[in-house]
Short mmCIF file of C-alpha atoms and ligand atoms in Angstrom, two decimals:
data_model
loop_
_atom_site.label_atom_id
_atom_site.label_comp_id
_atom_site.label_asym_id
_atom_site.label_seq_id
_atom_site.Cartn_x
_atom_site.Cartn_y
_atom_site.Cartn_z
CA UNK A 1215 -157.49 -5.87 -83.65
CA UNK A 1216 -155.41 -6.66 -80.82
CA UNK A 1217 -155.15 -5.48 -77.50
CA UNK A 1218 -151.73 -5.00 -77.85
CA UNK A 1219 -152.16 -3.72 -81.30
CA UNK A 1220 -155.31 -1.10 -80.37
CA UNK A 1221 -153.29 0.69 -77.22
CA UNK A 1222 -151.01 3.46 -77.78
CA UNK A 1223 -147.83 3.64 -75.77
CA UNK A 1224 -147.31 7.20 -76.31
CA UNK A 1225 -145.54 8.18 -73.09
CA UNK A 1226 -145.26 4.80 -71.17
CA UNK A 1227 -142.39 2.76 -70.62
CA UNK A 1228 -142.73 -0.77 -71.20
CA UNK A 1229 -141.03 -3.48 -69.57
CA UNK A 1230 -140.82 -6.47 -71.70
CA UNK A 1231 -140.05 -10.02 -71.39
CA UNK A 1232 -138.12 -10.73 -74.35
CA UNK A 1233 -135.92 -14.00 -75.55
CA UNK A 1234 -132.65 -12.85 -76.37
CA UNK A 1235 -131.25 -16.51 -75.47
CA UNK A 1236 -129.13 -16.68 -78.40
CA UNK A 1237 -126.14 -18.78 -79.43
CA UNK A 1238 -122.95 -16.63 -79.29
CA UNK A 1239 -119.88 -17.51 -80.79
CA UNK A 1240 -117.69 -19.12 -77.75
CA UNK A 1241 -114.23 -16.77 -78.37
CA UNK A 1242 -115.65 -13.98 -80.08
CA UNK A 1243 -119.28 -13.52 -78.63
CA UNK A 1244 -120.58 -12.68 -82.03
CA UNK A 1245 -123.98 -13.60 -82.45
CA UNK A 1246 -124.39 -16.36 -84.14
CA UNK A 1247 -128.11 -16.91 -85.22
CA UNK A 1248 -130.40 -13.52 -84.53
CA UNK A 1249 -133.36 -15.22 -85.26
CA UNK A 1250 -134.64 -14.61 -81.89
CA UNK A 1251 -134.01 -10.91 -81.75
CA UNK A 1252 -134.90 -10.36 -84.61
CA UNK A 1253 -138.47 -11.78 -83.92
CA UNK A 1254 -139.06 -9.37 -81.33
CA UNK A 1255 -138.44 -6.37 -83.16
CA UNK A 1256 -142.02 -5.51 -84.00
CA UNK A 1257 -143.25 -5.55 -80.88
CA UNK A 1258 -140.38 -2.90 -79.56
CA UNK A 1259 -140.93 -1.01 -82.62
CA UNK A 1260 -144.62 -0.20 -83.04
CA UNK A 1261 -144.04 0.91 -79.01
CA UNK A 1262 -141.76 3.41 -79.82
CA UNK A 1263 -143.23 4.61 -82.77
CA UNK A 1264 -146.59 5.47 -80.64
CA UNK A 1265 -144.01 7.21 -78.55
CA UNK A 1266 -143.48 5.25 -75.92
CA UNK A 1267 -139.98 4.40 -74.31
CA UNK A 1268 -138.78 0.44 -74.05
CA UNK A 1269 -136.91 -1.31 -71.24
CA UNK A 1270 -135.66 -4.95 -72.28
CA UNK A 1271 -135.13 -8.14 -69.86
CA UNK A 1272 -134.32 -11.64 -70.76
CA UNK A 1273 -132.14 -14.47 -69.93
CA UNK A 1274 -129.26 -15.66 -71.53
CA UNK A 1275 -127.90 -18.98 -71.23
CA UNK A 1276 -127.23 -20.77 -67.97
CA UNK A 1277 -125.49 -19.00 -65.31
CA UNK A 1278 -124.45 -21.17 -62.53
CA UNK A 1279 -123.76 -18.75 -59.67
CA UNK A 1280 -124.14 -14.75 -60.04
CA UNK A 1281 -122.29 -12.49 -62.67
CA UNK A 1282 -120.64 -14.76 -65.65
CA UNK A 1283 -118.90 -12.56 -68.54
CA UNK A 1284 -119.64 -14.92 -71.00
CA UNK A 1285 -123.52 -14.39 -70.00
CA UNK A 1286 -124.17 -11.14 -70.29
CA UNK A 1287 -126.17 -9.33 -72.40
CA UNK A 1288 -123.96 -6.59 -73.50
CA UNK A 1289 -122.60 -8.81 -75.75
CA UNK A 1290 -125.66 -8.34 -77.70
CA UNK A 1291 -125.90 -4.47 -77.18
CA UNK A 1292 -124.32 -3.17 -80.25
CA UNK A 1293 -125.99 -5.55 -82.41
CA UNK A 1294 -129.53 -4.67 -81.35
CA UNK A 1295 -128.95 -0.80 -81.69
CA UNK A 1296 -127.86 -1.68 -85.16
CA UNK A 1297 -131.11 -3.40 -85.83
CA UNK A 1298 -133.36 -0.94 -84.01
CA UNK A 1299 -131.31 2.05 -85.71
CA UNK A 1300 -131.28 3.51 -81.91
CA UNK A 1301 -128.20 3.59 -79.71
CA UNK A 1302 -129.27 1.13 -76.49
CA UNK A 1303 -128.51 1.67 -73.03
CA UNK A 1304 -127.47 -0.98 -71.01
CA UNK A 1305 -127.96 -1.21 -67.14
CA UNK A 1306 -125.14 -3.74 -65.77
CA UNK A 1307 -127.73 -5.15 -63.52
CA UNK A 1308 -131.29 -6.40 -64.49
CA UNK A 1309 -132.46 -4.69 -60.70
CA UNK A 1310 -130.88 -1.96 -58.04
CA UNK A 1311 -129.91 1.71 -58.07
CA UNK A 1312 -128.54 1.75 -61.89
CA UNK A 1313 -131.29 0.53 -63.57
CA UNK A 1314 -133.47 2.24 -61.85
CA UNK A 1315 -132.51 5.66 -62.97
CA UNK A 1316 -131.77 4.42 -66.07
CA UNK A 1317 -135.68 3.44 -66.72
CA UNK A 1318 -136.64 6.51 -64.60
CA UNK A 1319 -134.37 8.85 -67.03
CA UNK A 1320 -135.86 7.13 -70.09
CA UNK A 1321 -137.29 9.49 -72.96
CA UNK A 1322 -139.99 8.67 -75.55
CA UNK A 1323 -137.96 7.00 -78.32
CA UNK A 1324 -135.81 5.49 -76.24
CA UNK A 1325 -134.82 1.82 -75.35
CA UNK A 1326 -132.88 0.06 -72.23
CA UNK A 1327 -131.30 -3.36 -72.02
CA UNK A 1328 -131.21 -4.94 -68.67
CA UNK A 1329 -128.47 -6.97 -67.62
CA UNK A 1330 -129.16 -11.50 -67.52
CA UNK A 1331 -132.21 -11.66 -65.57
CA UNK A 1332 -130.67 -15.07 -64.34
CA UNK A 1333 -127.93 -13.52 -62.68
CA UNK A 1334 -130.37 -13.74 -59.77
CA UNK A 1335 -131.41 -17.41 -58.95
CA UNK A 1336 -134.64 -14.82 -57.68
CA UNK A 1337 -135.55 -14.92 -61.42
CA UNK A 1338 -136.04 -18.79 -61.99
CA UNK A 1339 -137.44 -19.32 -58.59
CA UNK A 1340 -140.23 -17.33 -59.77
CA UNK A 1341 -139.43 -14.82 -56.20
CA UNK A 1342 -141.94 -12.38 -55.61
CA UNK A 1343 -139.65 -9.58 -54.38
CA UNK A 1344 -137.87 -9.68 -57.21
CA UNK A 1345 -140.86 -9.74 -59.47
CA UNK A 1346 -141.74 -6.84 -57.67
CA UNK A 1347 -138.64 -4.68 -58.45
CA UNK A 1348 -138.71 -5.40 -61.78
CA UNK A 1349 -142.08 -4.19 -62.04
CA UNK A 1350 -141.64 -0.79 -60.78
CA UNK A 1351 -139.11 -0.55 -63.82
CA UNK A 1352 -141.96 -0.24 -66.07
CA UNK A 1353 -145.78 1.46 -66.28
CA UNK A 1354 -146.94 -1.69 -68.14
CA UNK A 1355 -145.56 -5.47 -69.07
CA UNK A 1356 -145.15 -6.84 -72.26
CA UNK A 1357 -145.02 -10.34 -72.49
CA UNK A 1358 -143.00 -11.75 -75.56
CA UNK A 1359 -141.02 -14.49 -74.87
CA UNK A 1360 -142.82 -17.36 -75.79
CA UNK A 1361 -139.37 -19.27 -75.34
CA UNK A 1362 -139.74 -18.93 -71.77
CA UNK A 1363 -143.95 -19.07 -71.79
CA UNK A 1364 -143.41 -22.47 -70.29
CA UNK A 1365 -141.94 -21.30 -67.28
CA UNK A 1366 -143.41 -19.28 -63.83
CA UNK A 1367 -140.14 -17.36 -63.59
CA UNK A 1368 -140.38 -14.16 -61.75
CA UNK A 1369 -140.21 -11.97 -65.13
CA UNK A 1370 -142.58 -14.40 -67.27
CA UNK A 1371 -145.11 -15.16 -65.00
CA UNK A 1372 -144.67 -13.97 -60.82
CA UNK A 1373 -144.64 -10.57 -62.24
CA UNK A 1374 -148.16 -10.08 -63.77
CA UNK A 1375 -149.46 -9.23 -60.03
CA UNK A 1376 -148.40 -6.08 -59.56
CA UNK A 1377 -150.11 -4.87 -63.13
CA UNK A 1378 -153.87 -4.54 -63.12
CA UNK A 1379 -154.92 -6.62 -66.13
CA UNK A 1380 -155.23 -3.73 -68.25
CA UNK A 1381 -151.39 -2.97 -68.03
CA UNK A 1382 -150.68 -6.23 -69.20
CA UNK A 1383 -150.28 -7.52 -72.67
CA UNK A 1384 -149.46 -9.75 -74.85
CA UNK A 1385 -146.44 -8.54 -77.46
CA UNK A 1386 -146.80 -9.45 -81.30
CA UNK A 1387 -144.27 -12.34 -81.47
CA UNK A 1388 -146.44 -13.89 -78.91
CA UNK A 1389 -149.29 -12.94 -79.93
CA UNK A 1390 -148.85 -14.67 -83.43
CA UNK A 1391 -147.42 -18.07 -81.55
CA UNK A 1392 -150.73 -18.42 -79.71
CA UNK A 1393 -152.78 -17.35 -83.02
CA UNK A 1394 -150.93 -20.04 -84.35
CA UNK A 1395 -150.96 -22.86 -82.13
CA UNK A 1396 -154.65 -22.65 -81.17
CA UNK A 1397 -155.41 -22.47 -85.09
CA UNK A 1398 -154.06 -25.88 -85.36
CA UNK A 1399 -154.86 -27.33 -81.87
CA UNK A 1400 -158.38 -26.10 -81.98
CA UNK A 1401 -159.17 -24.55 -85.78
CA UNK A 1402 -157.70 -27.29 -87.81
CA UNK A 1403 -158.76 -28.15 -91.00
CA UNK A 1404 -158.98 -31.46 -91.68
CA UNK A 1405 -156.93 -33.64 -92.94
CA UNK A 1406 -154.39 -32.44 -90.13
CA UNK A 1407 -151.23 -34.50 -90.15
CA UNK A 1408 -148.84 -34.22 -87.47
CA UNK A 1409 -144.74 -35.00 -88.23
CA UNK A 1410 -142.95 -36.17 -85.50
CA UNK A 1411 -139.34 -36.85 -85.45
CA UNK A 1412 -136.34 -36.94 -83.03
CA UNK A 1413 -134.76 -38.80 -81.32
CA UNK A 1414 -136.31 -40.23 -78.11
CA UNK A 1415 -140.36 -41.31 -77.98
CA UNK A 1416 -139.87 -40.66 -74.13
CA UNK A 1417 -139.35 -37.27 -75.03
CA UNK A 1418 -142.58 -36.90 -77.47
CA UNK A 1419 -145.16 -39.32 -75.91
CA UNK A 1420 -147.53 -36.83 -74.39
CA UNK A 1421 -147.66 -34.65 -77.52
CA UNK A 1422 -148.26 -37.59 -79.08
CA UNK A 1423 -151.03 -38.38 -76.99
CA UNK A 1424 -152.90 -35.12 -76.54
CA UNK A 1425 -152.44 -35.33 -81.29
CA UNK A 1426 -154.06 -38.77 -81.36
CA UNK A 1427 -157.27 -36.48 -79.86
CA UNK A 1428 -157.17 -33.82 -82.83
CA UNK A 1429 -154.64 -35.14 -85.79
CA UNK A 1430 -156.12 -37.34 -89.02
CA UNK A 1431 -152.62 -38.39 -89.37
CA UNK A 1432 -149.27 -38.84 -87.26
CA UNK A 1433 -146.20 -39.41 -89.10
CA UNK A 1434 -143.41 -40.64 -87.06
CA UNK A 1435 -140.03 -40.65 -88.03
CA UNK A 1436 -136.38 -39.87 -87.23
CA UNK A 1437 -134.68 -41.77 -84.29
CA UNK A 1438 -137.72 -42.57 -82.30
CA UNK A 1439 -139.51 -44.67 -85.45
CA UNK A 1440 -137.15 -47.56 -84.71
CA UNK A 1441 -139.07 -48.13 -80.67
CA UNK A 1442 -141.93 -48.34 -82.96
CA UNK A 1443 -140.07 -50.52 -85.50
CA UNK A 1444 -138.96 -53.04 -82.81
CA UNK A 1445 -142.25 -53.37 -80.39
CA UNK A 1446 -143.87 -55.17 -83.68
CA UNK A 1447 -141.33 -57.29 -83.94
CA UNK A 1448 -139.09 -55.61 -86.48
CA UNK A 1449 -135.11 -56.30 -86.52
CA UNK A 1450 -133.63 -52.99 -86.33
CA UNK A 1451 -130.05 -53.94 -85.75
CA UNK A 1452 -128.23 -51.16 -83.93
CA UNK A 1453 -130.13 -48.55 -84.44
CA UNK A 1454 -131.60 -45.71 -81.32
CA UNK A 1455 -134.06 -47.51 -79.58
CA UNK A 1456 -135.75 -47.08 -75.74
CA UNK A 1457 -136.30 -50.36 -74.84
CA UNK A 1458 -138.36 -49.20 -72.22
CA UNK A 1459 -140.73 -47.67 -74.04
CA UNK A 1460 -142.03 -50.50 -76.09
CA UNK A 1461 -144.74 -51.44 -74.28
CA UNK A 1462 -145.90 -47.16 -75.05
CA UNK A 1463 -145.01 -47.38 -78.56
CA UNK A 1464 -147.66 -50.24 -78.77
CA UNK A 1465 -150.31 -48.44 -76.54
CA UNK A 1466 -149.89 -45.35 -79.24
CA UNK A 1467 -150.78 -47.44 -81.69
CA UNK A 1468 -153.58 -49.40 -80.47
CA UNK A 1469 -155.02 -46.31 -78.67
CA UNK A 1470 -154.67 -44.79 -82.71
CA UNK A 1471 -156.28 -47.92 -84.19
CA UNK A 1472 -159.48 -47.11 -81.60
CA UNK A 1473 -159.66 -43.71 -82.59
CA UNK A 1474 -159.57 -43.66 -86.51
CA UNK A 1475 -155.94 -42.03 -86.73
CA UNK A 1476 -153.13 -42.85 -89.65
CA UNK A 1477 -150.15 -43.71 -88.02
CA UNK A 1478 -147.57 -43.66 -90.70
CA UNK A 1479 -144.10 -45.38 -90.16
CA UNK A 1480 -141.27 -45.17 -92.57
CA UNK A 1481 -141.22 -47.84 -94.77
CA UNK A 1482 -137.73 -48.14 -95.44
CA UNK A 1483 -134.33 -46.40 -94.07
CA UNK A 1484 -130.71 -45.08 -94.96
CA UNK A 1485 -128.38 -47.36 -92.74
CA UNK A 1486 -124.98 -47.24 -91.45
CA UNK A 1487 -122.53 -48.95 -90.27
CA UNK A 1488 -121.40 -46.12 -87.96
CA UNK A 1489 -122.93 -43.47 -86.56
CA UNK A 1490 -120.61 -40.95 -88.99
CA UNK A 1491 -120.71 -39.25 -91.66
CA UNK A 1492 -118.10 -41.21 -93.08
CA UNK A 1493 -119.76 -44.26 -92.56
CA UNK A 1494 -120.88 -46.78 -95.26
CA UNK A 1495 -124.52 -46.37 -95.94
CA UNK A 1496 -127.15 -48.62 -97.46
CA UNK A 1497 -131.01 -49.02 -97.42
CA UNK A 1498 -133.24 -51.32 -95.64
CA UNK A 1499 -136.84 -51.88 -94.81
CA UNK A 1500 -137.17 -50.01 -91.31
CA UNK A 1501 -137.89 -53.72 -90.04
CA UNK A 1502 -135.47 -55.24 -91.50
CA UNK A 1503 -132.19 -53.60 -90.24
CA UNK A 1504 -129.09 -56.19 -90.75
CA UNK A 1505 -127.32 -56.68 -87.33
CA UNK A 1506 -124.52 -53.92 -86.75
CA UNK A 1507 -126.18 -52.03 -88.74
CA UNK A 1508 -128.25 -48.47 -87.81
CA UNK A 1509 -131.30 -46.76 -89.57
CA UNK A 1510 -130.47 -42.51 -89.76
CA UNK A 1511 -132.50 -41.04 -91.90
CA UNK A 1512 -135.57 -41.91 -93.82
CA UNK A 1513 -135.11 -43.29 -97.14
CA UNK A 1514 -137.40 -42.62 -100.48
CA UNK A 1515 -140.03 -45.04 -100.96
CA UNK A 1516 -140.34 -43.55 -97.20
CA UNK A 1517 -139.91 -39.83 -98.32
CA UNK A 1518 -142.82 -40.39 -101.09
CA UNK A 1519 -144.92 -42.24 -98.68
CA UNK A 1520 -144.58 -39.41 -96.63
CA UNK A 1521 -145.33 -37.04 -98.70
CA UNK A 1522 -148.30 -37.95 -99.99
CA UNK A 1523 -149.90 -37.68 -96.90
CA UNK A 1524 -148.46 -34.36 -96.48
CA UNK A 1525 -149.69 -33.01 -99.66
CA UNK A 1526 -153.82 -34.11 -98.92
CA UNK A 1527 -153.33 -32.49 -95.64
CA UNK A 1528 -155.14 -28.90 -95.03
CA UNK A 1529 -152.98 -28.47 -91.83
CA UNK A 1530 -149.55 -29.45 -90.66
CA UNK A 1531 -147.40 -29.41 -87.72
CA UNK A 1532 -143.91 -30.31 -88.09
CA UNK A 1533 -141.59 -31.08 -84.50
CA UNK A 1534 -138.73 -32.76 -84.94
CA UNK A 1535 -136.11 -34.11 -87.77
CA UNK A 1536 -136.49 -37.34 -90.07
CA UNK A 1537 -133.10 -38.45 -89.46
CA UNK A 1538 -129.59 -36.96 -88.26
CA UNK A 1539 -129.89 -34.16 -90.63
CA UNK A 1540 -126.54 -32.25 -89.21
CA UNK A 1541 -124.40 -34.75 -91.18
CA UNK A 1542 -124.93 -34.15 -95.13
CA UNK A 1543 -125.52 -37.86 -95.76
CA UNK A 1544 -128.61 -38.30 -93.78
CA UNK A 1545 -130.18 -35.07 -94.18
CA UNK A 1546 -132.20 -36.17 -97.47
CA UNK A 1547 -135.19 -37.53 -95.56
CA UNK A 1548 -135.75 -34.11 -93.68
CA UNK A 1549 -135.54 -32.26 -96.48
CA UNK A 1550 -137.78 -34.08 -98.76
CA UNK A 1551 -140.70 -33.72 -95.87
CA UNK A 1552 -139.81 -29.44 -95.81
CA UNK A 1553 -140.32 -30.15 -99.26
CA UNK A 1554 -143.77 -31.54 -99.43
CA UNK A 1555 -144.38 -29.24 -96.48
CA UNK A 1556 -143.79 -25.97 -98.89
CA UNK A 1557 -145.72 -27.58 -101.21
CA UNK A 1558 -148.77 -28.53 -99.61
CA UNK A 1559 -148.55 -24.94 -98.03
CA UNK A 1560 -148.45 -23.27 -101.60
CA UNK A 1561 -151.61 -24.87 -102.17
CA UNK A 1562 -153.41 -23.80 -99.14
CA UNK A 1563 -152.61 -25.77 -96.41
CA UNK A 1564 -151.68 -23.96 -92.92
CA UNK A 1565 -148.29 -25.39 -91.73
CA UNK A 1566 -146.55 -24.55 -88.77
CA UNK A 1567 -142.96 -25.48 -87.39
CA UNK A 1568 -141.74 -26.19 -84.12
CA UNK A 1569 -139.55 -27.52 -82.25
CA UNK A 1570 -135.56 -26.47 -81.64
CA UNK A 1571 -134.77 -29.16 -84.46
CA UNK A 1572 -137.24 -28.71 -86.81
CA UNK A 1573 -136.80 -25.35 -87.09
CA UNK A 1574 -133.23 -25.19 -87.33
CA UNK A 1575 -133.68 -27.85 -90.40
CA UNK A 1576 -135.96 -25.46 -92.27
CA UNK A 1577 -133.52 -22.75 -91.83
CA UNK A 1578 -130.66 -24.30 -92.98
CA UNK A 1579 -133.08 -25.87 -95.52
CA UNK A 1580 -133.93 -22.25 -96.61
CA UNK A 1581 -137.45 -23.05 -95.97
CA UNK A 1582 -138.82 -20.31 -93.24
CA UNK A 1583 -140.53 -18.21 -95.90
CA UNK A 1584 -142.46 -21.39 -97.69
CA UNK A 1585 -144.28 -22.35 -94.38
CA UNK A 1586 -147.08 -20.70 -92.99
CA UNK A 1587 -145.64 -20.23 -89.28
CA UNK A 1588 -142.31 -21.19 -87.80
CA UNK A 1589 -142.32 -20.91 -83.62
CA UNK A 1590 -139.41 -19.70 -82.04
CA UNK A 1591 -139.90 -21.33 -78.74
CA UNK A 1592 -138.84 -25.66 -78.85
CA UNK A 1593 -140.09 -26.48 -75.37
CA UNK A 1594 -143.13 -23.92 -74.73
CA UNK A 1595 -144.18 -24.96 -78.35
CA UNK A 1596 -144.29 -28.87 -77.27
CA UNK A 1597 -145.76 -28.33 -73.70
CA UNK A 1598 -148.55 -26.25 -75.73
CA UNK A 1599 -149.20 -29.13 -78.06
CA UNK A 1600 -149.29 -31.31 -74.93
CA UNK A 1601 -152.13 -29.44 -73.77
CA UNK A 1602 -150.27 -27.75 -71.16
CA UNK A 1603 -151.32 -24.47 -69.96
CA UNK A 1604 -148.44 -21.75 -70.49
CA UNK A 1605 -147.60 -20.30 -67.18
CA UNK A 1606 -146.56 -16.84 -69.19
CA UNK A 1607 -149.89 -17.17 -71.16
CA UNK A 1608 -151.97 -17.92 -68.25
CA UNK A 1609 -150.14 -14.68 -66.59
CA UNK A 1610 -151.67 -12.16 -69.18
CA UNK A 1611 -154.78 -13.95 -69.40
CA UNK A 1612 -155.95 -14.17 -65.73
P1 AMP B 1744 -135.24 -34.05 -80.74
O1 AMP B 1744 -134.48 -33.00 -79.98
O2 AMP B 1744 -135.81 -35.14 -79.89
O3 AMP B 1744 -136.22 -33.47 -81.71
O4 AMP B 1744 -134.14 -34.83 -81.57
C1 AMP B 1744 -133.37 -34.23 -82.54
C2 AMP B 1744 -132.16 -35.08 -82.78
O5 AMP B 1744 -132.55 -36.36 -83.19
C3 AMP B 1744 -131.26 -34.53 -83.85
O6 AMP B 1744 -130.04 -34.15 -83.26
C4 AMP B 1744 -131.08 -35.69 -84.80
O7 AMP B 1744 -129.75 -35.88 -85.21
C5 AMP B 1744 -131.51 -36.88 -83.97
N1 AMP B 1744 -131.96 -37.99 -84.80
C6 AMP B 1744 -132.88 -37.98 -85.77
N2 AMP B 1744 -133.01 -39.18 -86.35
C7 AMP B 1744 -132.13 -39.98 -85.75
C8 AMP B 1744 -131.79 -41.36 -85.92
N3 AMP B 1744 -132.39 -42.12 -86.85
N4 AMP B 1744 -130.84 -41.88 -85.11
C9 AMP B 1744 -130.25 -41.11 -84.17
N5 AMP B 1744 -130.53 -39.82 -83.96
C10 AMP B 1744 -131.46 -39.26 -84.74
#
C-alpha cells in the first residue's frame, strides 16, 4: 500500500495542493466541466473519513494583478460542498489573519477552501515566505495537483521544506498519474505505440524524441503530419505546416529508421477548401494535397491503417487529436483511433490519455471509462513523457 494510503489522518489538518483550474461559464460562473474536482475527491475524502480536517489551495486561471472577481474560488464553493456532502468554508484570502483562524478553528470532519493562490505573484515565483505561511496552515502537505506538478510554485514545490519528509505525501489523484506514467515510460509492454497529434511538431518534438527511446511504434497525425508530409517532398497544398521544422521532421525519422521504430503517417486525408465547417471537403493522399486545398482530419484507409497498429499494441499513449475534431466534419479520424483505443484496451492492452486535447476528445467521445487511464494534467503529462523531472514530484520525493 501507499504511503498516503497506510497513514491515518485522524486529527491532522492537511493542506493540499489541489487543481481546481476549471473552466467557468464567462456570465454565470457555473462550472462548466468538474472533471478536475471531481478527481480530487478521493484524496479529501479518505482524509476525513480517518478523521482528519482538510484545508484546500489551488489556482484558478490567470490573474494579472491581485484580487480579480472573476478568479476566485468561491465561485466553486457551493458546488464542492455539494459533492463532498459537507458545507465548505471559504477564507477570502489564500494567507493572513482570516485564514489563519479559519485552519486553526478547523474540526475533524471539516474542510476549508482558500482563496486563488495566484492572487499573490509570491505563489508563481515559487517565494519562500510565502511558502512558509502557507505551511503553518497545515500539520502535513498533500500534494495532488499533478496539473501544476510541472511547476516550482511556492504551493507545489517551495513548500515541501518546511515538512520533514514524513509529513509529506503524495495524494491519490497523483499518486495514480505517476503509477501510470512510469508504467508506460518504464513498464511497457511491448508492442507500445505512441499517438501523437496536434497541431504544431515544435510543440511535440522532445516527447517525440525521449518515445523514439521506449515506443515500437509512433503514429503521427493531426495538424503536425503535414511538416512530415512536406520534408519528403509531398504537396500538401494549404494545409498547417512549420516550415521551419522540416529539417526536424526528417531527423525524427532518420533517427527512427536507426533505432528500429514504426513511424506511421496517415496515408490519406479529409481536405478542405476552408478551414470551416462549412467548407467543401474531399479526400486526398496526405502527399498529394491539390493547391488551395488543406488536409483536417485523417481519412479511412488512414483510420484502418491506424488502427491496426493500435489493436497489436500491449500499451498505448494517446496526446493529441487526429484532426480538428471541434468541428463535426473532421472529427471522424479522432474518433475512429478512441475507437481502436477501447478496443485494444478491452483486450488487454494498458492505454493511457493525455494531453488537454486528447482528453477532451475522449470525453466528448464518451470514451473515459473504455481506457485504462486518462491524466488530468496536459502540460505536466507531456514534460513527464519528455523525461522531465516534475518539480512537484521531485518535492515529495527528496
Ligand atoms: P495540440 O494542442 O498541439 O494538441 O493541438 C490541438 C489542436 O490541433 C486542436 O485544436 C485541433 O483542432 C488542431 N488540429 C488537429 N489537426 C489539425 C489539422 N489537420 N489542421 C489544423 N489544426 C489541427
Amino acid at each position: 500500500m501507499s504511503k498516503f494510503s497506510n497513514h491515518n489522518f485522524a486529527n491532522q489538518k492537511a493542506l493540499i495542493r489541489v487543481d481546481f483550474n476549471v473552466p467557468l461559464d464567462k456570465s454565470t460562473f457555473a462550472i462548466t466541466d468538474d472533471t478536475r474536482i471531481r478527481a480530487a475527491l478521493p484524496t479529501i475524502q479518505k482524509i476525513l473519513n480517518d478523521g482528519g480536517s482538510v484545508i484546500l489551495m489551488s489556482h484558478l486561471g490567470r490573474p494579472k494583478d491581485g484580487q480579480e472577481d472573476k478568479y476566485s474560488l468561491k465561485h466553486i464553493l457551493a458546488h464542492l460542498s455539494n459533492l463532498l456532502n459537507v458545507k465548505v468554508k471559504f477564507a477570502d484570502d489564500c494567507i493572513g489573519v482570516s485564514a489563519t483562524e479559519l485552519a486553526a478553528s478547523l474540526k475533524a470532519g471539516e474542510v476549508l477552501l482558500l482563496e486563488n493562490l495566484r492572487f499573490y505573484k509570491e505563489e508563481e515565483k515559487g517565494d519562500e515566505a510565502f511558502a512558509e505561511k502557507l505551511s503553518k496552515l497545515g500539520d502535513v502537505w498533500v500534494n495532488d495537483a499533478f496539473g501544476t506538478a510541472h511547476r516550482a510554485h511556492a504551493s507545489t514545490a517551495v513548500i515541501a521544506k518546511f515538512f520533514p519528509k514524513e509529513k509529506r505525501f503524495f495524494g491519490l489523484l497523483m499518486e495514480g498519474e505517476v503509477n501510470a506514467a512510469e508504467k508506460v515510460l518504464h513498464n511497457s509492454e511491448k508492442p507500445f505505440v505512441a499517438i501523437i497529434g496536434g497541431a504544431k511538431v515544435s510543440d511535440k518534438i522532445l516527447i517525440i524524441e525521449n518515445l523514439l527511446e521506449r515506443a515500437t511504434d509512433i503514429i503521427i497525425g493531426g495538424g503536425m503530419a503535414y511538416t512530415f508530409m512536406k520534408a519528403q517532398g509531398g504537396q500538401i497544398g494549404k494545409s498547417l505546416c512549420e516550415d521551419e521544422r522540416l529539417q526536424t521532421a526528417l531527423e525524427i525519422l532518420n533517427k527512427a529508421a536507426a533505432k528500429n521504430v514504426n513511424i506511421h503517417l496517415p496515408s490519406d486525408s479529409v481536405i478542405a477548401d476552408n478551414f470551416s465547417n462549412e467548407a467543401n471537403v474531399s479526400i486526398a493522399p496526405s502527399n498529394n494535397i491539390p493547391d488551395g486545398w488543406m488536409g483536417l482530419d485523417i481519412a479511412e484507409n488512414a483510420q484502418q491503417q491506424f488502427a491496426n497498429v493500435i489493436k497489436k499494441s500491449k500499451t498505448i499513449l494517446w496526446n493529441g487529436p487526429m484532426g480538428v475534431f471541434e468541428m463535426s466534419k473532421f472529427q471522424h479520424g479522432t474518433k475512429a483511433i478512441a475507437i481502436a483505443i477501447a478496443e485494444a484496451t478491452k483486450n488487454g492492452a494498458f492505454s493511457l490519455v493525455g494531453g488537454g486535447d486528447s482528453v477532451a476528445a475522449v470525453n466528448q467521445f464518451g470514451f473515459t471509462n473504455k481506457v485504462s487511464y486518462v491524466s488530468t494534467g496536459g502540460g505536466a503529462m507531456l514534460e513527464y513523457f519528455e523525461g522531465k523531472i516534475l518539480p512537484g514530484i521531485a518535492a515529495v520525493n527528496e
